[in-house]
Short mmCIF file of C-alpha atoms in Angstrom, two decimals:
data_model
loop_
_atom_site.label_atom_id
_atom_site.label_comp_id
_atom_site.label_asym_id
_atom_site.label_seq_id
_atom_site.Cartn_x
_atom_site.Cartn_y
_atom_site.Cartn_z
CA MET L 13 -31.07 -12.01 -1.88
CA LYS L 14 -27.92 -9.74 -1.38
CA LYS L 15 -25.24 -9.84 -4.27
CA LYS L 16 -21.70 -11.19 -2.73
CA ILE L 17 -18.78 -9.82 -3.89
CA GLY L 18 -15.14 -11.37 -3.99
CA VAL L 19 -12.38 -8.74 -3.55
CA LEU L 20 -8.93 -9.95 -4.64
CA ALA L 21 -7.05 -10.11 -1.35
CA LEU L 22 -3.56 -11.18 -3.09
CA GLN L 23 -2.05 -7.74 -1.65
CA GLY L 24 -3.13 -4.35 -2.06
CA ASP L 25 -6.10 -2.33 -0.22
CA PHE L 26 -8.60 -5.05 -0.39
CA ALA L 27 -9.98 -4.33 3.20
CA GLU L 28 -11.31 -0.79 1.69
CA HIS L 29 -13.01 -2.58 -0.95
CA ILE L 30 -14.81 -4.93 1.13
CA HIS L 31 -16.05 -1.62 3.47
CA ALA L 32 -16.95 0.10 0.24
CA ILE L 33 -19.10 -2.86 -1.48
CA GLU L 34 -20.63 -3.21 2.43
CA ARG L 35 -22.07 0.40 2.92
CA CYS L 36 -23.63 -0.52 -0.92
CA GLY L 37 -25.86 -2.73 1.19
CA ALA L 38 -24.19 -6.05 -0.47
CA THR L 39 -21.95 -8.55 1.11
CA ALA L 40 -18.12 -8.85 0.38
CA PHE L 41 -15.68 -11.52 1.17
CA GLU L 42 -11.42 -12.09 0.50
CA VAL L 43 -10.65 -14.26 -2.30
CA ARG L 44 -7.04 -16.03 -2.19
CA LYS L 45 -7.53 -18.86 -3.96
CA SER L 46 -9.65 -20.66 -6.72
CA SER L 47 -12.08 -22.30 -4.27
CA ASP L 48 -13.11 -18.92 -2.77
CA LEU L 49 -14.78 -17.40 -6.29
CA ASP L 50 -17.42 -20.36 -6.18
CA ALA L 51 -19.52 -18.06 -3.80
CA ALA L 52 -18.66 -15.06 -6.05
CA ASP L 53 -21.22 -12.84 -8.16
CA GLY L 54 -18.43 -10.45 -9.33
CA LEU L 55 -14.84 -9.63 -8.58
CA ILE L 56 -12.74 -6.87 -7.58
CA ILE L 57 -9.38 -6.53 -8.04
CA PRO L 58 -7.89 -3.62 -5.70
CA GLY L 59 -5.63 -1.14 -5.85
CA GLY L 60 -1.84 -2.66 -5.49
CA GLU L 61 1.51 -3.49 -7.35
CA SER L 62 0.74 -5.37 -10.42
CA THR L 63 4.34 -6.84 -10.63
CA ALA L 64 3.88 -8.19 -6.91
CA ILE L 65 0.42 -9.31 -7.89
CA ALA L 66 1.55 -11.12 -10.89
CA LYS L 67 4.09 -12.82 -9.28
CA LEU L 68 1.50 -13.97 -6.45
CA THR L 69 -1.08 -15.08 -9.09
CA GLY L 70 1.20 -16.44 -11.89
CA ASP L 71 3.14 -18.87 -10.10
CA ASN L 72 1.21 -20.09 -7.74
CA SER L 73 0.20 -23.89 -8.12
CA ASP L 74 -3.56 -23.18 -7.57
CA PRO L 75 -5.06 -21.55 -10.84
CA VAL L 76 -6.39 -18.62 -9.74
CA PHE L 77 -5.22 -16.66 -12.42
CA ASP L 78 -7.46 -19.16 -14.80
CA THR L 79 -10.24 -19.64 -12.49
CA ILE L 80 -10.63 -15.91 -12.60
CA ARG L 81 -10.47 -15.67 -16.48
CA ALA L 82 -12.89 -18.70 -16.62
CA ARG L 83 -15.57 -16.87 -14.73
CA LEU L 84 -14.69 -13.33 -16.66
CA ASN L 85 -15.55 -15.32 -20.03
CA ASP L 86 -18.73 -16.82 -18.28
CA GLY L 87 -19.57 -13.48 -18.11
CA MET L 88 -19.35 -12.52 -14.07
CA PRO L 89 -18.44 -8.62 -13.71
CA VAL L 90 -15.21 -7.71 -12.79
CA TYR L 91 -14.32 -3.98 -11.62
CA GLY L 92 -10.76 -3.19 -11.36
CA THR L 93 -8.88 -0.06 -9.63
CA CYS L 94 -5.50 1.05 -11.03
CA MET L 95 -3.17 -1.70 -10.15
CA GLY L 96 -6.90 -3.84 -11.38
CA SER L 97 -6.81 -1.96 -14.68
CA ILE L 98 -3.67 -2.88 -15.40
CA PHE L 99 -3.91 -6.83 -14.75
CA LEU L 100 -7.49 -6.72 -16.99
CA ALA L 101 -5.39 -4.80 -19.95
CA LYS L 102 -4.43 -6.44 -23.01
CA GLU L 103 -1.62 -4.43 -23.50
CA ILE L 104 0.84 -2.83 -21.21
CA GLU L 105 2.51 -0.13 -22.52
CA GLY L 106 6.54 -1.18 -22.75
CA SER L 107 5.40 -4.11 -20.56
CA THR L 108 4.59 -7.94 -21.20
CA GLN L 109 4.54 -8.85 -17.16
CA GLY L 110 1.77 -11.18 -16.31
CA ARG L 111 -2.07 -10.30 -16.10
CA LEU L 112 -5.18 -11.63 -17.24
CA ALA L 113 -4.91 -9.55 -20.89
CA VAL L 114 -8.72 -9.70 -21.42
CA MET L 115 -9.91 -6.21 -21.68
CA ASP L 116 -9.31 -4.19 -24.86
CA ILE L 117 -7.13 -1.36 -23.73
CA LYS L 118 -3.48 -0.20 -23.87
CA VAL L 119 -2.26 1.52 -20.53
CA ARG L 120 0.45 3.30 -19.47
CA ARG L 121 1.70 2.51 -15.96
CA ASN L 122 2.86 5.46 -13.60
CA ALA L 123 1.66 7.59 -16.01
CA PHE L 124 1.88 10.96 -13.54
CA GLY L 125 4.81 10.34 -12.23
CA PRO L 126 5.93 9.55 -8.65
CA GLN L 127 4.05 9.80 -5.69
CA ARG L 128 4.32 13.80 -5.70
CA ASN L 129 2.64 13.57 -8.23
CA SER L 130 0.00 11.95 -7.20
CA PHE L 131 -3.23 13.92 -6.78
CA GLN L 132 -6.98 14.40 -5.94
CA THR L 133 -9.04 15.93 -7.84
CA GLU L 134 -13.11 16.62 -8.46
CA LEU L 135 -13.65 14.19 -11.44
CA PRO L 136 -16.86 15.01 -13.83
CA ILE L 137 -18.33 10.94 -14.86
CA LYS L 138 -21.86 11.48 -16.51
CA CYS L 139 -22.95 7.93 -15.35
CA LEU L 140 -22.48 8.85 -11.84
CA GLY L 141 -24.31 12.00 -12.21
CA GLU L 142 -23.89 15.52 -10.30
CA PRO L 143 -21.75 16.34 -8.29
CA ALA L 144 -17.94 15.01 -9.55
CA PHE L 145 -16.86 12.28 -7.80
CA PRO L 146 -13.88 12.85 -5.53
CA ALA L 147 -11.04 11.06 -7.58
CA ILE L 148 -7.82 10.01 -6.11
CA PHE L 149 -4.92 9.16 -8.19
CA ILE L 150 -2.10 6.97 -6.47
CA ARG L 151 1.01 6.58 -9.36
CA ALA L 152 -2.00 5.84 -11.24
CA PRO L 153 -2.03 4.38 -14.90
CA ILE L 154 -3.54 5.93 -17.80
CA ILE L 155 -5.92 4.04 -20.45
CA LEU L 156 -3.95 5.30 -23.91
CA SER L 157 -6.40 3.73 -26.37
CA CYS L 158 -8.89 1.45 -26.07
CA GLY L 159 -10.85 -0.79 -29.07
CA ARG L 160 -14.26 0.25 -30.28
CA ASN L 161 -16.28 -2.14 -27.78
CA VAL L 162 -15.22 0.01 -25.16
CA GLU L 163 -17.29 2.27 -23.58
CA VAL L 164 -15.25 5.68 -22.22
CA LEU L 165 -16.64 6.57 -19.09
CA ALA L 166 -14.35 9.32 -17.72
CA THR L 167 -11.01 11.09 -19.45
CA MET L 168 -8.60 13.72 -17.84
CA PRO L 169 -6.40 15.65 -20.18
CA GLU L 170 -3.84 13.28 -20.02
CA GLY L 171 -6.03 10.41 -21.12
CA ILE L 172 -8.82 7.94 -20.25
CA VAL L 173 -9.33 7.25 -16.37
CA MET L 174 -12.88 5.07 -16.43
CA ALA L 175 -14.16 2.78 -18.66
CA ARG L 176 -15.77 -0.23 -19.50
CA GLN L 177 -16.27 -3.26 -21.84
CA ASP L 178 -19.29 -5.48 -21.29
CA ASN L 179 -18.74 -7.13 -17.65
CA MET L 180 -15.91 -5.17 -17.35
CA LEU L 181 -15.41 -2.01 -15.84
CA VAL L 182 -11.87 -0.14 -14.83
CA SER L 183 -10.88 2.91 -13.26
CA ALA L 184 -6.79 4.16 -12.74
CA PHE L 185 -8.29 5.87 -9.23
CA HIS L 186 -9.51 4.77 -6.19
CA PRO L 187 -13.20 5.02 -5.07
CA GLU L 188 -12.55 2.82 -2.05
CA ILE L 189 -10.65 5.39 -0.05
CA ALA L 190 -13.49 8.67 -0.94
CA ASP L 191 -16.59 8.78 1.28
CA ASP L 192 -18.79 8.32 -2.10
CA TYR L 193 -19.75 5.05 -2.76
CA ARG L 194 -21.01 5.99 -6.03
CA VAL L 195 -18.49 3.84 -8.27
CA HIS L 196 -19.25 0.65 -5.91
CA TYR L 197 -23.19 1.25 -6.51
CA TYR L 198 -22.69 1.58 -10.69
CA PHE L 199 -20.60 -1.76 -10.36
CA LEU L 200 -23.48 -3.84 -8.31
CA LYS L 201 -25.88 -2.56 -11.13
CA MET L 202 -23.92 -4.03 -13.64
CA LEU L 203 -24.41 -7.51 -11.87
CA ASP L 204 -28.15 -7.33 -13.04
CA ASN L 205 -27.58 -6.52 -16.56
CA PRO L 206 -23.16 -7.38 -17.27
CA ALA L 207 -23.18 -7.43 -21.16
CA VAL L 208 -25.25 -4.15 -21.75
CA ALA L 209 -23.61 -0.83 -20.65
CA SER L 210 -25.80 1.43 -22.39
CA LYS L 211 -29.07 0.49 -20.38
CA ILE L 212 -27.36 0.52 -17.07
CA ALA L 213 -25.41 4.30 -18.05
CA SER L 214 -28.41 6.76 -17.86
CA VAL L 215 -26.54 8.88 -20.52
CA GLN L 216 -24.21 7.21 -22.93
CA SER L 217 -21.14 9.00 -23.11
CA SER L 218 -18.36 9.56 -25.10
CA ALA L 219 -15.11 11.24 -24.18
CA ASP L 220 -15.53 14.16 -26.17
CA GLN L 221 -18.60 14.61 -24.09
CA LEU L 222 -17.06 14.42 -20.97
CA LEU L 223 -14.41 16.87 -21.75
CA ALA L 224 -16.66 19.93 -23.14
CA GLY L 225 -18.65 19.02 -19.90
CA MET W 16 -12.40 32.49 -0.58
CA VAL W 17 -15.54 30.96 -1.95
CA THR W 18 -14.44 28.79 -5.16
CA SER W 19 -17.22 27.43 -7.06
CA ALA W 20 -17.36 23.95 -7.76
CA LYS W 21 -16.58 24.74 -11.53
CA GLU W 22 -13.08 25.89 -10.39
CA VAL W 23 -12.29 22.90 -8.47
CA GLN W 24 -13.10 20.56 -10.84
CA GLY W 25 -10.19 19.87 -12.78
CA LYS W 26 -7.67 21.12 -10.39
CA LYS W 27 -5.17 18.83 -9.04
CA LEU W 28 -4.35 18.58 -5.42
CA THR W 29 -1.15 17.44 -4.43
CA GLY W 30 0.38 16.28 -1.14
CA THR W 31 -3.19 16.48 1.04
CA ASP W 32 -3.15 13.78 3.83
CA GLN W 33 -4.98 11.92 1.76
CA VAL W 34 -2.83 11.35 -0.99
CA LYS W 35 -0.18 10.79 1.09
CA LYS W 36 -1.91 8.40 3.42
CA ALA W 37 -2.89 6.42 0.14
CA LEU W 38 -0.35 5.42 -0.76
CA PRO W 39 0.64 2.55 2.03
CA GLN W 40 -2.89 1.56 1.61
CA MET W 41 -1.63 0.13 -1.61
CA LEU W 42 1.16 -1.33 -0.35
CA LYS W 43 -0.37 -3.59 2.48
CA GLY W 44 -0.29 -7.33 2.44
CA GLY W 45 2.74 -6.61 0.46
CA VAL W 46 6.76 -6.80 1.32
CA ILE W 47 9.03 -3.66 1.47
CA MET W 48 12.38 -5.00 0.88
CA ASP W 49 15.95 -2.76 1.53
CA VAL W 50 18.27 -2.84 -1.51
CA VAL W 51 21.45 -1.08 -1.49
CA ASN W 52 21.92 -0.51 -5.06
CA ALA W 53 20.07 -1.36 -8.48
CA GLU W 54 21.16 -5.18 -8.96
CA GLN W 55 19.24 -5.88 -5.30
CA ALA W 56 16.05 -3.40 -6.58
CA ARG W 57 15.83 -5.79 -9.74
CA ILE W 58 15.63 -8.84 -7.78
CA ALA W 59 13.18 -7.64 -4.99
CA GLU W 60 10.96 -6.41 -7.53
CA GLU W 61 11.33 -9.89 -9.42
CA ALA W 62 10.59 -11.54 -5.95
CA GLY W 63 7.17 -9.43 -5.89
CA ALA W 64 8.12 -6.59 -3.34
CA VAL W 65 5.64 -3.97 -3.76
CA ALA W 66 8.75 -1.25 -2.96
CA VAL W 67 12.01 -1.08 -2.31
CA MET W 68 14.24 0.72 0.62
CA ALA W 69 17.01 2.11 -0.66
CA LEU W 70 19.83 2.49 1.75
CA GLU W 71 23.64 2.43 1.56
CA ARG W 72 24.57 -0.81 3.81
CA VAL W 73 21.63 -2.84 5.52
CA PRO W 74 21.76 -2.67 9.09
CA ALA W 75 23.52 -5.56 10.20
CA ASP W 76 26.09 -4.06 8.28
CA ILE W 77 25.78 -0.59 9.87
CA ARG W 78 26.35 -2.96 13.23
CA ALA W 79 29.18 -4.52 12.08
CA ASP W 80 31.02 -1.11 10.83
CA GLY W 81 30.30 1.09 13.30
CA GLY W 82 30.64 5.17 12.82
CA VAL W 83 27.77 7.16 11.47
CA ALA W 84 25.39 6.37 9.22
CA ARG W 85 23.70 8.54 6.85
CA MET W 86 21.51 9.36 3.91
CA SER W 87 22.28 7.26 0.83
CA ASP W 88 24.54 8.74 -2.24
CA PRO W 89 21.57 10.18 -4.15
CA GLU W 90 23.31 8.76 -7.42
CA LEU W 91 22.36 5.22 -5.78
CA ILE W 92 18.70 6.17 -4.96
CA ALA W 93 18.43 7.62 -8.81
CA GLN W 94 19.96 4.66 -10.16
CA ILE W 95 17.72 2.27 -7.69
CA ILE W 96 14.34 4.67 -9.07
CA GLU W 97 15.67 3.98 -12.67
CA ALA W 98 15.92 0.21 -12.31
CA VAL W 99 12.45 -0.82 -11.06
CA SER W 100 9.10 0.60 -11.61
CA ILE W 101 7.80 -0.19 -8.43
CA PRO W 102 7.72 2.36 -5.44
CA VAL W 103 11.33 3.53 -4.14
CA MET W 104 11.61 4.37 -0.37
CA ALA W 105 14.51 5.99 1.45
CA LYS W 106 15.60 6.71 4.61
CA ALA W 107 16.76 10.18 6.27
CA ARG W 108 18.08 10.50 9.87
CA ILE W 109 15.69 11.44 12.57
CA GLY W 110 15.53 15.13 12.66
CA HIS W 111 17.29 15.64 9.50
CA PHE W 112 15.38 17.22 7.22
CA VAL W 113 17.69 18.41 4.64
CA GLU W 114 18.11 14.95 4.15
CA ALA W 115 14.57 14.68 3.40
CA GLN W 116 14.09 17.38 1.28
CA ILE W 117 17.01 15.96 -0.65
CA LEU W 118 15.23 12.84 -0.72
CA GLU W 119 12.10 14.29 -1.91
CA ALA W 120 13.97 16.65 -4.46
CA LEU W 121 15.16 12.73 -5.96
CA GLY W 122 11.57 11.83 -6.71
CA VAL W 123 11.42 9.04 -4.13
CA ASP W 124 8.11 7.73 -3.28
CA CYS W 125 7.81 7.54 0.62
CA ILE W 126 11.20 8.74 3.05
CA ASP W 127 11.86 6.25 6.35
CA GLU W 128 12.89 8.61 9.23
CA SER W 129 14.32 5.71 10.39
CA GLU W 130 16.56 4.95 13.66
CA VAL W 131 18.55 2.72 11.33
CA LEU W 132 20.73 5.48 10.39
CA THR W 133 22.59 8.07 13.50
CA PRO W 134 20.44 10.42 14.44
CA ALA W 135 20.18 14.20 13.78
CA ASP W 136 18.41 15.37 15.96
CA GLU W 137 17.54 13.90 19.58
CA GLU W 138 14.69 15.90 20.66
CA PHE W 139 12.93 16.75 17.22
CA HIS W 140 11.60 14.53 14.94
CA ILE W 141 10.86 16.31 11.25
CA ASP W 142 7.85 18.26 10.68
CA LYS W 143 6.34 15.79 7.94
CA THR W 144 3.46 18.09 7.51
CA LYS W 145 5.86 20.28 5.28
CA PHE W 146 6.08 17.43 2.62
CA ASN W 147 4.42 16.73 -0.67
CA VAL W 148 5.77 12.69 -0.20
CA PRO W 149 4.32 10.70 2.66
CA PHE W 150 6.72 10.01 5.58
CA VAL W 151 6.88 6.08 7.59
CA CYS W 152 8.31 6.26 10.96
CA GLY W 153 9.03 3.32 13.18
CA CYS W 154 7.51 3.04 17.11
CA ARG W 155 7.58 0.60 20.26
CA ASN W 156 3.93 1.35 21.40
CA LEU W 157 0.70 3.32 20.47
CA GLY W 158 2.52 6.75 22.26
CA GLU W 159 5.27 7.04 19.77
CA ALA W 160 2.77 5.71 16.52
CA LEU W 161 0.28 8.51 17.53
CA ARG W 162 2.80 11.55 18.28
CA ARG W 163 4.68 10.74 14.93
CA ILE W 164 1.01 10.82 13.23
CA GLY W 165 0.72 13.52 14.92
CA GLU W 166 3.71 14.85 13.34
CA GLY W 167 2.59 14.07 9.89
CA ALA W 168 3.83 10.22 9.23
CA ALA W 169 1.40 8.75 6.71
CA MET W 170 2.37 5.08 7.57
CA ILE W 171 4.02 3.72 10.63
CA ARG W 172 5.69 0.51 11.31
CA THR W 173 7.26 -1.42 14.83
CA LYS W 174 10.70 -0.18 15.26
CA GLY W 175 11.89 -3.97 16.13
CA GLU W 176 15.94 -4.32 16.65
CA PRO W 177 17.03 -3.95 12.93
CA GLY W 178 20.05 -6.06 11.75
CA THR W 179 19.59 -8.61 14.26
CA GLY W 180 17.76 -11.31 12.37
CA ASP W 181 15.56 -11.85 15.94
CA VAL W 182 11.95 -11.13 15.65
CA VAL W 183 11.47 -10.76 19.39
CA GLU W 184 11.78 -6.69 19.45
CA ALA W 185 9.08 -7.01 16.03
CA VAL W 186 6.96 -8.79 18.07
CA ARG W 187 7.16 -7.15 21.19
CA HIS W 188 6.21 -3.74 19.78
CA ALA W 189 3.50 -5.05 17.65
CA ARG W 190 1.85 -6.51 20.54
CA LYS W 191 1.95 -3.34 22.64
CA ILE W 192 0.75 -0.99 19.55
CA ILE W 193 -2.21 -3.57 19.07
CA GLY W 194 -3.10 -4.06 22.87
CA GLU W 195 -3.26 -0.79 23.66
CA ILE W 196 -5.42 0.07 21.07
CA ARG W 197 -7.54 -3.01 22.13
CA GLN W 198 -7.49 -1.25 25.78
CA LEU W 199 -8.63 1.96 24.45
CA THR W 200 -11.87 0.75 22.60
CA VAL W 201 -12.94 -0.26 25.70
CA LEU W 202 -11.68 2.81 28.11
CA PRO W 203 -14.60 4.78 29.57
CA ARG W 204 -14.72 8.10 28.09
CA GLU W 205 -13.75 10.28 31.09
CA GLU W 206 -10.69 8.11 31.02
CA ARG W 207 -9.04 8.80 27.67
CA MET W 208 -7.70 12.39 28.81
CA THR W 209 -5.71 10.54 31.40
CA PHE W 210 -4.73 7.98 28.89
CA ALA W 211 -3.50 10.32 26.49
CA LYS W 212 -1.01 12.16 29.04
CA ASN W 213 0.29 8.88 30.31
CA ILE W 214 1.31 7.98 26.77
CA GLY W 215 2.10 11.25 25.57
CA ALA W 216 -0.30 11.06 22.77
CA PRO W 217 -2.40 14.22 21.18
CA PHE W 218 -5.96 13.79 22.47
CA GLU W 219 -7.22 14.35 19.09
CA LEU W 220 -5.70 10.84 18.31
CA VAL W 221 -6.11 9.32 20.93
CA ASN W 222 -10.13 9.76 20.51
CA GLU W 223 -10.11 8.91 16.98
CA VAL W 224 -8.19 5.43 17.56
CA ALA W 225 -10.68 5.13 20.64
CA GLU W 226 -13.98 5.10 18.13
CA THR W 227 -12.19 3.54 15.00
CA GLY W 228 -10.53 0.96 17.05
CA GLN W 229 -7.61 1.33 14.26
CA LEU W 230 -5.13 3.57 13.72
CA PRO W 231 -5.74 6.25 11.12
CA VAL W 232 -2.63 5.49 9.02
CA VAL W 233 -1.21 1.23 7.86
CA ASN W 234 1.16 0.12 10.07
CA PHE W 235 3.77 -2.71 9.18
CA ALA W 236 6.63 -4.78 10.85
CA ALA W 237 9.94 -3.68 10.86
CA GLY W 238 13.19 -4.74 12.55
CA GLY W 239 14.18 -8.76 12.92
CA ILE W 240 12.27 -10.23 10.33
CA ALA W 241 14.21 -12.80 8.47
CA THR W 242 12.27 -16.50 7.64
CA PRO W 243 8.62 -16.59 5.73
CA ALA W 244 7.35 -18.01 9.41
CA ASP W 245 8.29 -14.74 10.78
CA ALA W 246 6.42 -12.30 8.31
CA ALA W 247 3.50 -14.34 8.83
CA LEU W 248 3.95 -14.29 12.80
CA MET W 249 3.62 -10.74 12.32
CA MET W 250 0.72 -11.22 9.71
CA GLN W 251 -1.26 -13.14 12.71
CA LEU W 252 -0.49 -10.61 14.94
CA GLY W 253 -2.31 -8.00 13.20
CA VAL W 254 0.01 -5.99 11.03
CA GLU W 255 -0.87 -4.79 7.53
CA GLY W 256 2.64 -5.26 5.81
CA VAL W 257 6.35 -6.25 6.19
CA PHE W 258 9.55 -4.67 5.69
CA VAL W 259 12.51 -7.04 5.35
CA GLY W 260 16.29 -5.32 5.52
CA SER W 261 18.94 -7.85 5.94
CA GLY W 262 17.08 -11.26 6.46
CA ILE W 263 16.63 -11.21 2.60
CA PHE W 264 20.55 -9.57 0.89
CA LYS W 265 22.25 -11.29 4.14
CA SER W 266 20.91 -14.55 3.69
CA GLY W 267 22.19 -17.93 1.64
CA ASP W 268 19.75 -17.61 -1.44
CA PRO W 269 17.85 -13.70 -1.65
CA LEU W 270 15.97 -14.10 -4.16
CA LYS W 271 14.10 -17.27 -3.28
CA ARG W 272 14.22 -16.31 -0.11
CA ALA W 273 12.39 -12.98 -1.10
CA VAL W 274 10.25 -14.93 -2.94
CA ALA W 275 8.93 -17.23 -0.08
CA ILE W 276 8.81 -14.20 1.95
CA VAL W 277 6.44 -12.35 -0.24
CA LYS W 278 3.77 -15.57 -0.24
CA ALA W 279 4.44 -15.85 3.32
CA THR W 280 2.88 -12.46 3.91
CA THR W 281 -0.14 -13.48 1.50
CA PHE W 282 -1.02 -16.46 2.91
CA TYR W 283 -0.03 -16.09 6.20
CA LYS W 284 -3.19 -17.58 7.79
CA ASP W 285 -2.43 -21.02 5.58
CA ALA W 286 -0.08 -23.49 7.44
CA LYS W 287 0.13 -26.07 4.49
CA VAL W 288 1.14 -23.30 2.07
CA LEU W 289 3.78 -21.54 4.64
CA ALA W 290 5.22 -25.61 5.38
CA GLU W 291 5.62 -25.82 1.67
CA ILE W 292 6.97 -22.31 0.92
CA SER W 293 9.38 -22.70 3.88
CA ARG W 294 11.16 -25.36 2.48
CA ASN W 295 14.89 -25.55 1.26
CA LEU W 296 15.65 -21.65 1.34
CA GLY W 297 19.32 -21.77 1.96
CA GLU W 298 21.18 -20.38 5.05
CA PRO W 299 19.13 -17.77 6.94
CA MET W 300 21.36 -14.62 7.22
CA VAL W 301 23.52 -14.95 10.61
CA GLY W 302 21.50 -13.58 13.26
CA ARG W 303 22.29 -12.21 16.57
CA THR W 304 19.95 -12.19 19.57
CA ALA W 305 18.68 -8.83 20.44
CA ARG W 306 18.77 -9.71 24.52
CA ASP W 307 22.90 -9.39 24.17
CA LEU W 308 22.89 -6.12 22.46
CA LYS W 309 24.33 -3.60 25.03
CA PRO W 310 21.96 -0.15 25.59
CA GLU W 311 24.28 1.72 23.50
CA GLU W 312 23.89 -1.04 20.74
CA THR W 313 20.03 -1.18 20.37
CA MET W 314 18.69 1.22 17.65
CA SER W 315 14.84 0.74 18.59
CA SER W 316 16.20 3.03 21.47
CA ARG W 317 16.72 5.87 18.77
CA GLY W 318 13.77 8.81 18.75
CA TRP W 319 11.31 8.93 21.53
#
């Protein structure tokens, strides 16, 4: 049976994620309210503005916020890109803005500065193999620190840019706007075994190894 | 020169086409609000705006005051950048590439080459490929949209008729653009060149739109949006987000109205939600029908 991925469609580049998931051979659909999540095997939280999303989920009469958290605790795999990673983080540097606060990471918003510093780069990601991934960073956050239960999947000199904790995956960059679907494939594979990262990643990677490579 | 994969790795490329087009992609489904100072910018962010547009006076006041409208005071823009964490856009006059250079140096995230300000050049628009930051430009039809994209615009918006609170021109422009795209996708190949000639658009871009059925950049609505229903109308017509200019801070209760317009842009297909959020918003901005403007009063006719 085809895997069914919901993409949070309150604001942001959700259409690009839907396209990427469909290119990987799975089904994708928009999630705007709690009941939309019923059919989802996994959820993607796209790029967008975290303060806007917080507003849309936080004070809506429909508790889509709580529903996502409950499904997440039940083991549903979730992937957050850029804003999505901020939304999952337990800690945001200098901010208490609304978020799910479920992943054991501390993030810094706009870590690279204004849009003129946004960039693309060839990023080595060990669990995806060769070649390096065409990663696009748009006013991107960075992961400053993470708990011991978090596996670091990719780093830059500035900090961690991709990480995983059990059924939660985050990246500071936007694979959905590159013509390379390996990160989305990786996420779809998480649906088969959401609890154990090392069984999916062919190589257990660490920040040190990645930097050395 | 051949660069090895190793050399490319870790190298940061800024200001590429892809990087410039990506910023507007992250703003989709959101509302960009005109603000004239840091306090309004904070209200906009609090309401859930995805970005703010810094300008000296909102279009309704520019209309009322008359005179030459220019780029804002850089001090004001710096204060707005300092006040919020969301992207900050600012307006430069059509063709005024030095105002654009100043805005880029200030660190704005996106420049609006805007007909709301008095044009600096009646013949040539800015060469937007020279900049590291993305540009948004207004348009009334597909030809104008593709000319701006050809010059390097990374985002397109309808012109509408700014500062009126009358949505009719934004509707006209959105329908025109979307209708022309639809028409183009069913056109036989041999008719494309004539189509490109007739709308005055670059042939390569006409071809691209014919193949993909969409613009190669994000397309928002702007010009005359004053209510949540206006925002939802534009979204249902097929745009990807909205700009609200005078509609918020010229209304009775800006924060409440701003929140409602943000929600309407997300839940634009859900009439029950729209009915709920449209209640008790206080006085909307005082409107002026676009039809009653004299030709020399229209802003949408600026640029080509």
